[in-house]
Coordinates of C-alpha atoms in Angstrom, one line a residue:
M1 CA 90.4 -227.6 33.0
Q2 CA 93.5 -225.3 33.0
K3 CA 95.7 -228.2 31.7
T4 CA 93.2 -228.8 29.0
L5 CA 93.3 -225.2 27.9
I6 CA 97.1 -225.2 27.9
F7 CA 97.1 -228.3 25.7
L8 CA 94.6 -226.8 23.3
L9 CA 96.8 -223.7 23.0
L10 CA 99.8 -225.8 22.3
W11 CA 97.8 -227.8 19.8
C12 CA 97.0 -224.6 17.9
L13 CA 100.7 -224.1 17.6
S14 CA 101.2 -227.4 15.9
S15 CA 102.8 -227.6 12.5
H16 CA 99.4 -228.0 10.9
S17 CA 99.0 -224.2 11.2
L18 CA 102.4 -223.3 9.7
A19 CA 102.4 -221.7 6.3
N20 CA 106.1 -222.1 5.5
R21 CA 107.0 -224.0 2.3
V22 CA 110.3 -225.2 0.9
P23 CA 111.4 -225.4 -2.7
D24 CA 111.8 -228.7 -4.5
F25 CA 115.4 -229.9 -4.8
S26 CA 117.6 -232.7 -6.1
L27 CA 121.0 -234.0 -4.8
I28 CA 123.0 -237.2 -5.1
D29 CA 123.9 -239.2 -2.1
Q30 CA 127.2 -240.8 -1.0
N31 CA 126.4 -244.0 -3.1
G32 CA 125.7 -242.0 -6.3
R33 CA 121.8 -242.3 -5.9
F34 CA 119.6 -239.5 -7.0
H35 CA 117.1 -238.0 -4.6
Q36 CA 114.4 -235.4 -5.4
L37 CA 112.1 -234.2 -2.7
S38 CA 109.0 -234.1 -4.8
R39 CA 109.4 -237.7 -5.8
S40 CA 108.9 -238.8 -2.2
T41 CA 105.1 -238.3 -2.3
D42 CA 104.7 -241.8 -1.1
K43 CA 105.9 -240.4 2.3
Q44 CA 103.9 -238.4 4.8
A45 CA 107.1 -236.8 6.0
V46 CA 110.7 -236.4 4.9
V47 CA 113.2 -235.4 7.6
I48 CA 116.2 -233.4 6.4
L49 CA 119.1 -232.9 8.9
L50 CA 121.8 -230.3 8.3
F51 CA 125.1 -231.9 9.5
D52 CA 128.6 -230.6 10.1
P53 CA 130.8 -233.7 10.4
S54 CA 133.0 -231.9 13.0
D55 CA 130.1 -231.2 15.3
P56 CA 129.5 -233.7 18.2
F57 CA 125.9 -232.5 18.6
G58 CA 125.4 -233.1 14.9
R59 CA 126.8 -236.6 15.2
A60 CA 124.4 -237.4 18.0
A61 CA 121.6 -236.1 15.9
V62 CA 122.6 -238.3 13.0
Q63 CA 122.7 -241.3 15.3
E64 CA 119.2 -240.5 16.4
M65 CA 118.1 -240.1 12.8
D66 CA 119.3 -243.6 12.2
R67 CA 117.5 -245.0 15.2
L68 CA 114.3 -243.4 14.0
R69 CA 114.9 -244.7 10.5
E70 CA 114.9 -248.2 12.0
R71 CA 112.0 -247.4 14.4
F72 CA 109.8 -246.1 11.5
R73 CA 110.8 -248.9 9.0
G74 CA 107.8 -249.7 6.9
E75 CA 106.1 -246.4 7.7
P76 CA 105.8 -243.4 5.3
V77 CA 108.7 -241.5 6.6
G78 CA 112.0 -240.7 4.8
F79 CA 115.3 -239.5 6.2
Q80 CA 118.1 -237.5 4.6
V81 CA 121.4 -236.0 6.0
L82 CA 122.4 -232.8 4.2
V83 CA 126.1 -231.8 4.2
A84 CA 127.3 -228.4 2.8
D85 CA 130.9 -228.8 3.9
L86 CA 133.1 -228.2 0.9
A87 CA 135.9 -230.2 2.4
Q88 CA 133.8 -233.4 2.1
T89 CA 133.4 -235.7 -0.9
R90 CA 131.0 -238.6 -1.6
S91 CA 133.9 -240.9 -0.8
S92 CA 134.6 -239.3 2.6
L93 CA 130.9 -239.3 3.5
N94 CA 130.7 -242.9 2.6
D95 CA 133.6 -243.6 4.9
L96 CA 132.0 -241.4 7.6
A97 CA 128.7 -243.2 7.4
R98 CA 130.5 -246.6 7.7
A99 CA 132.5 -245.4 10.7
M100 CA 129.3 -244.2 12.4
D101 CA 127.5 -247.4 11.4
V102 CA 124.7 -245.4 9.7
Q103 CA 125.2 -246.6 6.1
Q104 CA 121.4 -246.8 5.4
L105 CA 121.1 -243.0 5.8
P106 CA 121.5 -241.1 2.5
F107 CA 124.1 -238.3 3.0
L108 CA 123.4 -235.6 0.4
L109 CA 126.4 -233.5 -0.5
D110 CA 125.4 -230.0 -1.3
E111 CA 128.5 -228.9 -3.2
S112 CA 126.9 -225.7 -4.6
Q113 CA 125.5 -224.9 -1.1
L114 CA 122.4 -223.6 -2.8
V115 CA 120.0 -226.3 -1.4
T116 CA 121.1 -225.5 2.2
Q117 CA 120.5 -221.8 1.6
A118 CA 117.1 -222.4 -0.1
L119 CA 115.9 -224.6 2.7
G120 CA 116.7 -221.9 5.3
L121 CA 118.9 -224.2 7.4
S122 CA 121.7 -222.6 9.3
R123 CA 123.0 -224.8 12.2
S124 CA 124.4 -228.3 12.4
G125 CA 121.8 -230.6 14.0
E126 CA 118.9 -228.5 12.7
V127 CA 116.1 -230.5 11.1
L128 CA 113.3 -229.8 8.6
V129 CA 110.3 -232.2 8.6
V130 CA 108.5 -231.6 5.3
D131 CA 105.4 -232.9 3.7
P132 CA 106.9 -233.8 0.2
G133 CA 103.5 -233.7 -1.5
R134 CA 102.7 -230.1 -0.7
L135 CA 106.3 -229.1 0.2
D136 CA 105.0 -227.7 3.5
V137 CA 107.1 -227.4 6.5
I138 CA 105.8 -229.5 9.4
Y139 CA 108.5 -228.7 11.8
Q140 CA 111.9 -226.8 11.8
G141 CA 114.2 -226.8 14.7
A142 CA 116.4 -229.1 16.9
V143 CA 116.2 -232.9 17.0
G144 CA 115.6 -232.4 20.8
L145 CA 117.3 -235.4 22.3
F146 CA 115.6 -236.2 25.5
N147 CA 117.6 -235.4 28.6
G148 CA 115.0 -235.7 31.3
N149 CA 113.4 -232.3 31.6
P150 CA 109.8 -232.3 32.8
T151 CA 108.2 -231.8 29.4
Q152 CA 110.2 -234.7 28.0
Q153 CA 109.4 -236.9 31.0
S154 CA 105.7 -236.2 30.5
L155 CA 105.8 -237.1 26.8
A156 CA 107.9 -240.2 27.4
A157 CA 105.6 -241.4 30.1
T158 CA 102.7 -241.6 27.6
L159 CA 104.8 -242.8 24.7
P160 CA 107.2 -245.6 25.9
G161 CA 110.5 -245.6 24.1
M162 CA 110.4 -242.0 23.1
S163 CA 113.9 -240.8 22.5
S164 CA 113.6 -237.3 21.2
Y165 CA 111.3 -234.5 20.3
L166 CA 111.7 -235.4 16.6
H167 CA 110.6 -239.0 17.5
Y168 CA 107.5 -237.5 19.1
I169 CA 106.7 -235.4 16.0
L170 CA 107.0 -238.3 13.7
H171 CA 104.9 -240.5 15.9
S172 CA 102.2 -237.8 15.8
V173 CA 102.4 -237.1 12.1
T174 CA 102.2 -240.8 11.1
R175 CA 99.1 -241.2 13.2
G176 CA 97.4 -238.0 12.1
E177 CA 97.6 -236.6 15.6
P178 CA 98.3 -233.0 16.7
F179 CA 101.5 -232.3 18.5
I180 CA 103.0 -229.7 20.8
Q181 CA 105.3 -227.1 19.2
A182 CA 108.1 -226.8 21.7
A183 CA 111.3 -224.8 21.4
Y184 CA 114.6 -226.7 21.8
A185 CA 117.9 -224.9 21.6
L186 CA 120.0 -225.5 18.5
N187 CA 123.4 -226.3 20.1
G188 CA 125.3 -227.0 16.9
P189 CA 127.6 -224.5 15.2
V190 CA 126.5 -222.2 12.4
V191 CA 127.2 -223.9 9.0
N192 CA 129.0 -221.4 6.9
L193 CA 128.4 -221.1 3.2
P194 CA 131.6 -219.6 1.9
A195 CA 131.0 -220.2 -1.8
L196 CA 127.7 -218.2 -1.7
D197 CA 129.3 -215.5 0.5
S198 CA 132.0 -215.1 -2.2
V199 CA 129.5 -214.6 -5.0
R200 CA 127.5 -212.2 -2.9
Q201 CA 130.5 -210.1 -2.0
E202 CA 131.8 -209.9 -5.6
G203 CA 128.3 -208.9 -6.9
V204 CA 126.6 -210.2 -9.9
S205 CA 125.9 -208.3 -13.2
Y206 CA 123.2 -209.4 -15.7
E207 CA 125.3 -208.0 -18.5
Q208 CA 128.7 -209.3 -17.5
D209 CA 127.9 -212.5 -15.5
V210 CA 124.5 -213.8 -16.2
A211 CA 124.0 -213.3 -20.0
P212 CA 127.2 -215.2 -20.9
I213 CA 126.1 -218.2 -18.8
L214 CA 122.7 -218.2 -20.5
K215 CA 124.3 -218.0 -23.9
A216 CA 126.6 -220.9 -23.2
R217 CA 124.3 -223.2 -21.3
C218 CA 120.7 -222.4 -22.2
A219 CA 119.9 -220.1 -25.2
G220 CA 120.9 -222.5 -27.9
C221 CA 117.7 -224.4 -27.2
H222 CA 115.7 -221.5 -25.7
Q223 CA 115.4 -219.6 -29.0
D224 CA 112.8 -219.2 -31.7
G225 CA 112.5 -222.5 -33.5
G226 CA 114.4 -224.3 -30.8
V227 CA 113.4 -227.4 -28.9
A228 CA 112.7 -225.4 -25.7
P229 CA 109.2 -223.9 -25.1
W230 CA 110.3 -220.3 -24.6
S231 CA 112.9 -218.0 -26.0
M232 CA 115.6 -216.2 -24.1
D233 CA 115.4 -213.2 -26.3
G234 CA 116.0 -210.5 -23.7
H235 CA 116.1 -209.5 -20.1
L236 CA 112.4 -209.1 -19.5
M237 CA 111.6 -212.6 -20.7
I238 CA 114.3 -214.1 -18.5
Q239 CA 113.2 -212.0 -15.5
G240 CA 109.7 -213.3 -16.0
W241 CA 110.9 -216.9 -16.1
S242 CA 113.4 -216.4 -13.3
T243 CA 111.3 -218.3 -10.7
M244 CA 111.2 -221.3 -13.1
I245 CA 114.9 -221.0 -13.8
K246 CA 115.5 -221.2 -10.0
E247 CA 113.4 -224.3 -9.7
T248 CA 115.1 -226.1 -12.6
L249 CA 118.5 -225.4 -11.2
L250 CA 117.7 -226.6 -7.7
T251 CA 116.1 -229.8 -9.1
R252 CA 118.9 -230.2 -11.7
R253 CA 116.2 -230.5 -14.4
M254 CA 118.1 -228.1 -16.6
P255 CA 120.5 -228.2 -18.4
P256 CA 119.3 -231.7 -19.3
G257 CA 122.7 -233.4 -18.9
Q258 CA 121.6 -236.4 -16.8
V259 CA 125.2 -237.4 -16.2
D260 CA 126.4 -237.5 -12.6
Y261 CA 128.1 -234.1 -12.2
N262 CA 131.1 -235.8 -10.7
D263 CA 131.6 -237.6 -14.1
A264 CA 130.9 -234.6 -16.3
A265 CA 134.6 -233.5 -16.7
A266 CA 135.5 -236.9 -18.4
F267 CA 133.1 -236.4 -21.3
E268 CA 132.8 -234.1 -24.3
D269 CA 129.7 -232.0 -25.0
V270 CA 127.7 -232.8 -21.9
N271 CA 125.0 -230.4 -21.0
H272 CA 126.5 -229.5 -17.6
I273 CA 126.4 -226.3 -15.6
S274 CA 129.0 -225.7 -12.9
D275 CA 128.4 -225.0 -9.2
R276 CA 129.8 -221.5 -9.7
E277 CA 127.5 -220.8 -12.7
M278 CA 124.5 -221.9 -10.7
Q279 CA 125.5 -219.8 -7.7
V280 CA 125.8 -216.7 -10.0
L281 CA 122.4 -217.3 -11.5
M282 CA 120.8 -217.9 -8.2
Q283 CA 122.3 -214.8 -6.6
W284 CA 121.1 -212.7 -9.5
I285 CA 117.6 -214.1 -9.2
N286 CA 117.5 -213.7 -5.4
D287 CA 118.5 -210.1 -5.9
G288 CA 115.5 -209.5 -8.1
A289 CA 116.8 -210.5 -11.5
K290 CA 117.7 -206.9 -12.4
K291 CA 119.3 -205.3 -15.4
S292 CA 121.5 -202.2 -15.6
P293 CA 119.4 -199.3 -16.9
V294 CA 122.3 -197.9 -18.9
E295 CA 123.8 -201.0 -20.5
D296 CA 122.7 -202.8 -23.6
D297 CA 121.0 -206.1 -23.2
P298 CA 123.4 -208.8 -24.5
L299 CA 120.5 -211.2 -25.3
A300 CA 118.3 -208.7 -27.2
G301 CA 118.4 -209.8 -30.8
W302 CA 120.9 -212.6 -30.1
S303 CA 120.4 -215.9 -31.7
A304 CA 122.5 -219.0 -32.4
P305 CA 124.0 -219.3 -35.9
E306 CA 121.4 -219.4 -38.6
S307 CA 122.8 -222.4 -40.4
G308 CA 121.1 -225.7 -39.4
W309 CA 124.6 -227.3 -39.3
A310 CA 126.4 -226.7 -36.0
L311 CA 129.5 -228.4 -37.4
G312 CA 129.6 -226.4 -40.6
E313 CA 128.5 -227.5 -44.1
P314 CA 128.6 -231.3 -44.4
D315 CA 130.4 -233.1 -47.2
V316 CA 127.2 -234.9 -48.0
V317 CA 123.6 -233.8 -47.2
I318 CA 120.9 -236.5 -47.3
E319 CA 117.4 -235.2 -47.7
L320 CA 115.1 -237.6 -46.0
P321 CA 111.6 -238.1 -47.7
E322 CA 108.9 -235.8 -46.3
Q323 CA 106.9 -237.6 -43.6
Q324 CA 103.2 -236.8 -42.9
I325 CA 102.3 -237.1 -39.2
P326 CA 98.6 -237.3 -38.3
A327 CA 97.1 -235.4 -35.5
T328 CA 96.4 -238.4 -33.3
G329 CA 97.2 -242.1 -33.0
V330 CA 100.0 -244.5 -32.4
L331 CA 102.6 -244.5 -35.2
D332 CA 104.7 -247.5 -36.3
Y333 CA 108.4 -247.0 -37.0
A334 CA 109.1 -245.9 -40.5
F335 CA 112.1 -247.4 -42.3
V336 CA 113.6 -245.4 -45.2
P337 CA 116.4 -246.9 -47.3
V338 CA 118.9 -244.3 -48.6
E339 CA 121.3 -245.1 -51.4
L340 CA 124.6 -243.5 -50.9
N341 CA 126.1 -244.3 -54.3
L342 CA 129.6 -243.9 -53.1
E343 CA 132.4 -244.3 -55.6
E344 CA 134.9 -245.3 -53.0
D345 CA 135.1 -246.2 -49.3
K346 CA 134.7 -243.2 -47.0
W347 CA 135.6 -242.5 -43.4
V348 CA 133.0 -240.6 -41.4
S349 CA 134.4 -238.2 -38.8
A350 CA 131.1 -236.8 -37.7
F351 CA 127.4 -236.7 -38.5
E352 CA 124.6 -234.2 -37.7
F353 CA 120.8 -234.0 -38.1
D354 CA 119.1 -230.8 -39.2
V355 CA 115.7 -231.6 -37.7
D356 CA 112.7 -230.0 -39.3
N357 CA 110.0 -230.8 -36.7
K358 CA 111.6 -231.2 -33.3
V359 CA 108.2 -231.5 -31.6
A360 CA 107.0 -234.6 -33.5
L361 CA 110.3 -236.4 -34.2
H362 CA 111.0 -238.7 -31.3
H363 CA 114.1 -240.4 -32.6
V364 CA 116.1 -241.5 -35.6
I365 CA 118.4 -244.5 -35.8
I366 CA 120.8 -244.9 -38.7
Y367 CA 121.8 -248.4 -39.8
T368 CA 124.3 -249.4 -42.4
Q369 CA 123.8 -252.3 -44.8
D370 CA 126.4 -253.8 -47.1
E371 CA 125.3 -256.0 -50.1
R372 CA 125.3 -259.2 -48.0
Q373 CA 123.1 -257.6 -45.3
Q374 CA 120.7 -256.3 -47.9
R375 CA 120.1 -259.8 -49.1
Q376 CA 119.7 -261.3 -45.6
N377 CA 116.1 -261.0 -44.3
A378 CA 115.3 -258.9 -47.4
S379 CA 111.5 -259.1 -46.9
R380 CA 112.0 -257.0 -43.7
G381 CA 114.4 -254.6 -45.1
G382 CA 117.6 -256.6 -44.6
S383 CA 119.8 -257.2 -41.6
R384 CA 121.6 -254.1 -40.5
T385 CA 124.4 -252.6 -38.3
N386 CA 123.7 -249.7 -36.0
F387 CA 125.6 -246.6 -37.1
G388 CA 124.2 -243.8 -34.8
G389 CA 121.2 -241.8 -34.2
Y390 CA 119.3 -238.7 -33.1
A391 CA 117.2 -238.1 -30.1
P392 CA 116.3 -234.7 -28.4
G393 CA 119.5 -233.3 -27.0
R394 CA 122.0 -235.0 -29.4
E395 CA 121.7 -233.4 -32.9
H396 CA 125.4 -234.0 -33.8
I397 CA 128.1 -236.5 -33.0
E398 CA 131.8 -235.9 -33.5
L399 CA 133.9 -239.1 -33.4
G400 CA 137.3 -237.7 -32.4
S401 CA 140.4 -236.2 -34.0
D402 CA 141.9 -239.6 -35.0
A403 CA 138.8 -241.8 -35.2
G404 CA 136.2 -242.6 -37.8
I405 CA 133.6 -245.1 -39.0
L406 CA 134.1 -246.8 -42.4
L407 CA 131.4 -246.6 -45.0
S408 CA 132.3 -249.0 -47.8
E409 CA 131.2 -248.2 -51.3
D410 CA 128.7 -251.0 -51.4
M411 CA 126.8 -249.7 -48.4
R412 CA 123.5 -248.0 -48.2
L413 CA 121.7 -246.5 -45.1
M414 CA 118.5 -247.8 -43.6
I415 CA 117.0 -245.0 -41.5
Q416 CA 114.4 -245.7 -38.8
L417 CA 112.1 -242.7 -38.0
H418 CA 109.8 -242.6 -35.0
Y419 CA 107.3 -239.9 -34.6
T420 CA 104.7 -239.1 -31.9
T421 CA 101.5 -237.3 -32.6
V422 CA 101.0 -233.8 -31.3
G423 CA 97.3 -233.0 -31.7
R424 CA 97.5 -231.5 -35.2
E425 CA 98.7 -232.7 -38.6
V426 CA 102.3 -231.8 -39.2
T427 CA 105.1 -232.7 -41.7
D428 CA 108.8 -233.3 -41.2
R429 CA 111.6 -233.2 -43.7
T430 CA 114.7 -233.9 -41.7
R431 CA 118.2 -233.8 -43.2
L432 CA 121.3 -235.9 -42.3
G433 CA 124.7 -234.4 -42.8
L434 CA 127.8 -236.6 -43.1
Y435 CA 131.4 -235.3 -42.6
F436 CA 134.3 -237.3 -44.1
R437 CA 137.9 -237.6 -43.3
E438 CA 140.5 -237.0 -46.0
T439 CA 142.8 -239.7 -44.7
P440 CA 142.1 -243.0 -42.8
P441 CA 142.1 -242.5 -39.1
G442 CA 144.3 -244.2 -36.6
Q443 CA 141.3 -245.7 -34.9
E444 CA 138.4 -247.4 -36.7
L445 CA 135.2 -247.2 -34.5
V446 CA 132.9 -250.1 -34.3
R447 CA 129.8 -250.6 -32.2
T448 CA 128.8 -253.2 -29.7
A449 CA 125.8 -253.4 -27.5
I450 CA 125.1 -254.1 -23.8
M451 CA 121.5 -255.4 -23.8
N452 CA 119.0 -257.2 -21.6
G453 CA 115.6 -257.9 -23.2
D454 CA 114.6 -260.7 -20.7
F455 CA 112.6 -258.8 -18.1
E456 CA 109.1 -258.1 -17.0
I457 CA 108.5 -255.1 -14.8
P458 CA 105.5 -255.7 -12.4
P459 CA 102.9 -253.0 -12.0
G460 CA 103.5 -250.3 -9.4
V461 CA 107.1 -251.3 -8.7
R462 CA 109.2 -248.2 -7.9
E463 CA 112.7 -249.8 -8.1
F464 CA 113.0 -252.7 -10.5
P465 CA 116.7 -253.6 -11.0
V466 CA 118.1 -254.8 -14.2
E467 CA 121.6 -255.7 -15.3
A468 CA 123.4 -256.6 -18.5
S469 CA 127.1 -257.0 -19.5
V470 CA 129.4 -257.6 -22.4
V471 CA 132.9 -259.1 -22.5
I472 CA 135.4 -257.4 -24.7
S473 CA 137.2 -260.1 -26.7
E474 CA 140.3 -258.2 -27.7
D475 CA 142.4 -255.3 -26.5
S476 CA 140.3 -252.2 -27.3
Y477 CA 139.7 -248.6 -26.5
L478 CA 136.2 -247.4 -25.3
H479 CA 135.1 -244.1 -26.8
S480 CA 131.5 -243.5 -26.0
F481 CA 128.2 -244.7 -24.4
A482 CA 124.7 -244.3 -25.9
P483 CA 122.3 -245.6 -23.2
H484 CA 118.6 -246.1 -24.2
M485 CA 115.5 -246.7 -22.0
H486 CA 111.9 -245.5 -22.3
Y487 CA 109.5 -243.8 -20.0
R488 CA 110.2 -246.0 -17.0
G489 CA 113.9 -245.8 -17.2
K490 CA 115.2 -244.5 -13.8
R491 CA 119.0 -244.9 -13.6
V492 CA 121.9 -246.7 -15.2
A493 CA 125.6 -247.0 -14.3
F494 CA 128.6 -248.6 -16.0
T495 CA 131.5 -250.4 -14.5
A496 CA 134.6 -252.0 -16.1
R497 CA 135.7 -255.3 -14.4
Y498 CA 139.2 -255.9 -15.7
P499 CA 140.8 -259.4 -16.1
D500 CA 142.8 -258.9 -12.9
G501 CA 139.6 -258.4 -10.9
R502 CA 140.0 -254.6 -10.5
E503 CA 136.8 -252.6 -11.0
E504 CA 136.5 -249.0 -12.3
S505 CA 133.4 -246.8 -12.5
L506 CA 133.0 -245.4 -16.0
L507 CA 129.8 -243.5 -16.1
S508 CA 126.7 -243.0 -13.9
I509 CA 123.4 -241.5 -15.0
P510 CA 121.5 -241.4 -11.7
N511 CA 118.5 -239.6 -13.1
F512 CA 117.8 -241.0 -16.5
Q513 CA 115.3 -239.0 -18.5
H514 CA 113.7 -240.6 -21.6
N515 CA 113.3 -237.3 -23.3
W516 CA 117.0 -236.7 -23.4
Q517 CA 118.8 -239.6 -25.1
M518 CA 122.4 -238.5 -24.9
V519 CA 125.6 -239.9 -26.3
Y520 CA 128.5 -239.6 -23.8
R521 CA 131.8 -239.3 -25.6
L522 CA 135.0 -239.7 -23.5
K523 CA 137.6 -237.0 -23.8
E524 CA 140.3 -239.7 -23.3
P525 CA 139.4 -243.2 -24.5
V526 CA 139.6 -245.9 -21.9
F527 CA 141.9 -248.9 -22.5
L528 CA 140.1 -252.2 -22.1
P529 CA 142.3 -255.3 -22.1
A530 CA 140.9 -258.4 -23.7
G531 CA 138.6 -260.1 -21.3
T532 CA 137.3 -256.9 -19.7
E533 CA 133.6 -257.1 -18.8
I534 CA 131.5 -253.9 -19.1
I535 CA 128.6 -254.2 -16.6
A536 CA 125.5 -252.0 -16.8
K537 CA 123.3 -251.8 -13.7
G538 CA 120.1 -249.9 -13.8
A539 CA 116.5 -249.7 -12.6
F540 CA 113.0 -249.0 -13.9
D541 CA 110.3 -247.1 -12.0
N542 CA 106.8 -248.5 -13.0
S543 CA 105.0 -246.7 -10.1
S544 CA 102.6 -243.8 -10.1
F545 CA 105.4 -241.7 -8.6
N546 CA 107.2 -241.7 -11.9
P547 CA 105.8 -238.5 -13.6
L548 CA 106.4 -240.0 -17.1
N549 CA 104.8 -243.4 -16.5
P550 CA 101.9 -243.8 -19.0
D551 CA 100.3 -246.7 -17.1
P552 CA 101.6 -247.8 -13.6
E553 CA 99.0 -250.6 -13.5
K554 CA 100.5 -252.4 -16.5
S555 CA 103.3 -255.1 -16.5
V556 CA 106.0 -254.0 -18.9
S557 CA 108.5 -255.9 -21.0
W558 CA 110.8 -255.3 -23.9
G559 CA 109.2 -253.6 -26.9
E560 CA 109.9 -251.0 -29.5
Q561 CA 107.1 -248.5 -28.6
V562 CA 107.8 -246.0 -25.9
W563 CA 105.3 -247.4 -23.5
D564 CA 107.2 -250.7 -23.7
E565 CA 110.8 -250.8 -22.3
M566 CA 114.3 -251.3 -23.4
F567 CA 117.6 -251.8 -21.5
L568 CA 120.2 -251.1 -24.2
T569 CA 123.4 -249.3 -24.5
W570 CA 125.6 -248.9 -27.6
L571 CA 129.3 -248.6 -27.1
R572 CA 131.8 -247.3 -29.6
L573 CA 135.1 -249.2 -29.5
S574 CA 138.3 -249.2 -31.5
E575 CA 140.9 -251.9 -31.7
A576 CA 144.0 -251.2 -29.6
N577 CA 146.9 -251.2 -32.1

């Protein structure tokens, strides 16, 4: 009877009575794969282990995690190793995982150290067991490798093969059974977070530190008439949204750059925020998101330049015909021919869209048509060559200081407009601005495509891989990528395979987001010798765990509507002179 009462008391201390919660977060593992805690709702539990690679206790805990990963294969349990050591890189963690023979475990490098702080982990070898659906903490503490003490012997006797207290917890959770909350000593060293300590010691000012970051990274969209749903028009508004700002930073949802942050430095105009900037914002929010009572608010009354042209007044402004968008329904693509009436050939150095209705306009694609193309397939608008386009997040494209696209005098534009209904009747009168060069550039930009239209994604599949490639026929320079997928697009990465067999990673987008169709322009063009193959490898998520998926019970193939799919990337190249 006494033993029964003790067991019931211990049962009451099980994790089911804990009220602790963790924030959602996103990180990239040693192989460049994106992981977000809240997207693991197909799991009953996700185990997160904080690991210092120099800690022998931590190494033993990692080895146990890998044994448990194999033991619970096929069961709804996920495993992640969190590393906040600033001396580590993804490459070094890849080498470490290989040396420890634990390559199947994702090692998440927390370069900002913000995730480690937010999860409340402090020692190497400490684990969190989390319910990813509710973000509830099931257990926090040591792995508890069994070493033969009486409690362990008692558990192991009833559960053959039991190797650790963590094993016991996962066994209980996956079977819906209560478990004993036992205390195991955390023997690993404290994991220091020097980057956060530095920001904390220096102090953070809203006026001097926070407002400049928000102006540079956020307020261009978060303003009246901008694409964002609320305006950063002063401290009180930002303070009120500070919890949401914190969530979007931890999950990397904003700024909407998508590009792997290790690749960001190679590209122009990416919507990227640095680790230091995130640390400053997070420290300010954690300190209460305060403002000095005696200083002026730098964001009060501030707005981006009034002109619709971020690049200045264009050489030619094309007023697109007003489009009437109904309140509901599915809209076909609209094709609008635009006569340029050029008197001579022109070299385009940049183009920009002044979008009238950013809520309804899904995308624009500009095509060029010379006289021959206008005659070909004339009943369907003629054949055409892709010139460029607009999607949320890419209002303007600059082509480079010595690069341009040729518009010959016999060309016209064919403009494809795609709208989505928004529950009320609206109109749109978008403008296109063209910027010309005064002299011919050294590099004429042309476009080629990497495309795979031969796929069918089965219903409910969470990871459907797809691949495409193109061989570059002559010595060229690569200037930019414009990847395109729809709602089920999950990730895409590009590799150059050179004629000598060497391979080079060019760009990775580990968390593709359909709503942000970016153009990634290289700061320094990449030389591609003739015979180079550019390979695109990606994946679709057609499961119910994809928050954008309109119908996870439907098979999906290539199609122009957003509920169909595409695997397409436009490359801008120039001939190597």
